[in-house]
Amino acid sequence: MVDTKTPGDKKLSVPSKTLSLKPRVETGTVRQSFSHGRSKQVVVEKRGKRRIDGTPEPQAAEVAKPAPAAPTPAPSRPAPPRNAGSGVVLRTLTEDERSARASALADAKVREVEERRQAEEEAQRRAVREAAERAEREAAESRRKAEEERHRHEDEAKRKAETEAKKRFGEGEQPQSAPRAAAAAPAAATSRPGAPAARTGTATARPGTTTARPGTSTQRPAGGPLGRAPAVAAGPDEDDGPRQIRRGPGGAARPAAAPKTTHKPGPQKERGRLTVVTALNADEVRERSIASFRRRTQRLKGHASNEPKEKLIREVVIPEAITIQELANRMAERAVDVIRMLMKQGAMHKITDVIDADTAQLIAEELGHTVKRVAASDVEEGLFDQVDDSTDTETRSPVVTVMGHVDHGKTSLLDALRHANVVSGEAGGITQHIGAYQVVSPESGKKITFIDTPGHAAFTAMRARGAKVTDIVVLVVAADDGVMPQTVEAINHAKAARVPIIVAINKIDKPDAKPERVRTELLQHEVQVESFGGDVVDVEVSAKNKTNLDKLLEMIALQADILDLKTNSERPAEGTVIEAKLDRGRGPVATVLVQRGTLRVGDIIVAGAEMGRVRALISDQGETVQEAGPSVPVEVLGFNGPPEAGDRLAVVENEARARQVTSYRAHQKRENAAASISGMRGSLEQMMSQLKTAGRKEFPLIIKADVQGSLEAILGSLEKLGTDEVAARILHAGVGGISESDVTLAEGFNAAIIGFSVRANKEAAAAAKRNGIEIRYYNIIYDLVDDVKKAMSGLLAPTLRETMLGNAAILEIFNISKVGKVAGCRVTDGTVERGANVRLIRDNVVVHEGKLSTLKRFKDEVKEVQSGQECGMAFENYHDMRAGDVIECYRVETIQRSL
């Protein structure tokens, strides 16, 4: 290769092989290495910049190496050309190269200063660490010396005791054993000069030995990775110490290594993984890794597990159904053992299978455990009817339920007692809601709680609820109407509840009033009034003229005194939900009659499947109160949802108990609803009834009412309307206004929406109008039931009825071209009409049923032919007629059915 003095000159050279013009570049070869041991040699070129002054470019080796550059030749005297084989031509450095070298030198100085600072900090840390280690070694050495001194004294005492014993038995031999203290002599007698010093904790002096095991040196050379100081060599022996201290070339003395102890003094080093940093950083030996420590722990546990363990006997709580995994966990047994026992009994199970309580009890008892059976309904234990042994009781107000037939004046009587006007607010003048009020007796000044019940036949459940929570039943009978069906029903409810009855004969101000007839009719139902020698109190009253109202209150107070109604007002409250509704502004509102204890604001309450915290209590007068005692009706705000009418209310201690009870009741409610919808297979009679109702038509409805009691009455009435052919299907029933979700549900099932004393909001009404969904509003339950009855009647299949028109006898058969056979007939009785249904009877057997296609008299088409006249008849799609056959003509009428 031939190079030029300057890269800018293009010199013609004569190489050994060919004649070429060398470019202004510097070339070299580099060997590249690849995977699998492959390599390749490539040529690297470096192109220099053109220089005006003719100075050569700096060499790559000079840029990389911070050595002084060669002296630059003067421009007037260019350097003589070198020989062709002398190498690359040297040149001076450019300004860029000089600045690069200067910056590199500055960076190197900065790095050197930083490294020096780090080295000083490391030296300080190392000095502190070595000082701590030195103190530890000195403490260990002092402990070792004290231990050796104690052993020496013990050996000396033992030797003296042996000598005394020998002298006592007459032995003159001198003890040959050397004192054991000589065994603990300094290790300097056996140590070699120049050996490395013993490491802390590696040399152990044992009694009875004369040599010490040398330790292992942990010093590193000065040229090590961390730049440590040179190792300290051992020096000459010292006479005043039990162990020798050796000195290195530097003259620094290093104390002897401390003996190995079981408890390492000072803070222990944290175990960690072996890395390059931990291996090169510390001058201590490598400790056990985490994996090694875990293996050792597992080995120890394995040895311990082989030891026989004591059988633990547990009390296993077993519910009605439990999985095998849960049962094994409660018994602290392996699930495999439980499955093995089940397999011995001939049952194959998986770990997730559910077994019944009896099987679980057998397994637990066979394994030696005790069993405690529990049921899901145990969550309700202690919620109601707790025995109150407290003697601190007080008299409570009586609860009086007013019952009777519809339009006998029950609400009017209560209005006269309360000086109110509830009747005017009821639609149609009939009571359709149950109400609770308190009245102060003018004679005694005591309060009496009245419960007003509806008298309509649909409100049977309301009357039953009123009879359950009452102390006294006031049976209102109209003097001009007598005993009616709902009066008899009220008597039966009162007898079922075993409460006393007071008969109030109302409307005695009417001209046709007959109180004696009422008393006589009551005898038919085993109600004997006092005037007839019985024990039932009767009072003749008039709600309109307010006659004998004070006497009625006096009789009620007297009956309450006889009952001696007392309770403890300081216990947690219990009550019954009389009515519940969903108010738009206040949320779920429940009318509650407190029966025991005192209900206060802030109490956590449970009623049916709903729970909540009492936010407010409102009395029957509309006033907000802080607490409600026994026999006090109040409106309770704070439920999560409206409870069912008739649910019992109780105060619980915390929300966890309330959620537990409500979740159980909600689960039971869902199961009952699913069972009623699906219709579980039962007896043969039930299966036959299901087959009978399989093709039954359904009338889908969505019902929204203002209160739970009215909704319950509507559902009961609609259920009674159903027959084997048609029935009402209630898609959704609830309290509150009609919402958009109700309209969406009705659209999916093409159902009608019925609102009882409620209205649809603006959005729901617009959606119903847009989708063509019918919404009907009602305030009287009579009208609602009648309209649904009519609509369901329209789904019934009509009844077909035949009306006989007349008979005709065939005299002759005529064949007419383009027409076919025509029968010449004479009408024997009645009339024959064209288009009517006919039967062809031959030998008293019906051979064909169809319609008349042609009815002619002479040559003219006629609509009908009277009896005794002759005519021509032709059947539709039938021509097998013979002389002597009889034609029977009749009409089919369709009659619409009703429920």
PDB file of C-alpha atoms in Angstrom, residues 149 160 350 357 366 480:
ATOM      1  CA  GLU A 149      -9.699 -19.223  83.166  1.00  0.00           C
ATOM      2  CA  LYS A 160      -6.536 -31.597  93.659  1.00  0.00           C
ATOM      3  CA  LYS A 350     -66.104 -34.260  44.184  1.00  0.00           C
ATOM      4  CA  ALA A 357     -76.752 -32.227  56.947  1.00  0.00           C
ATOM      5  CA  GLU A 366     -67.112 -40.904  62.577  1.00  0.00           C
ATOM      6  CA  ASP A 480    -131.390  -0.863  58.749  1.00  0.00           C
TER       7      ASP A 480
END
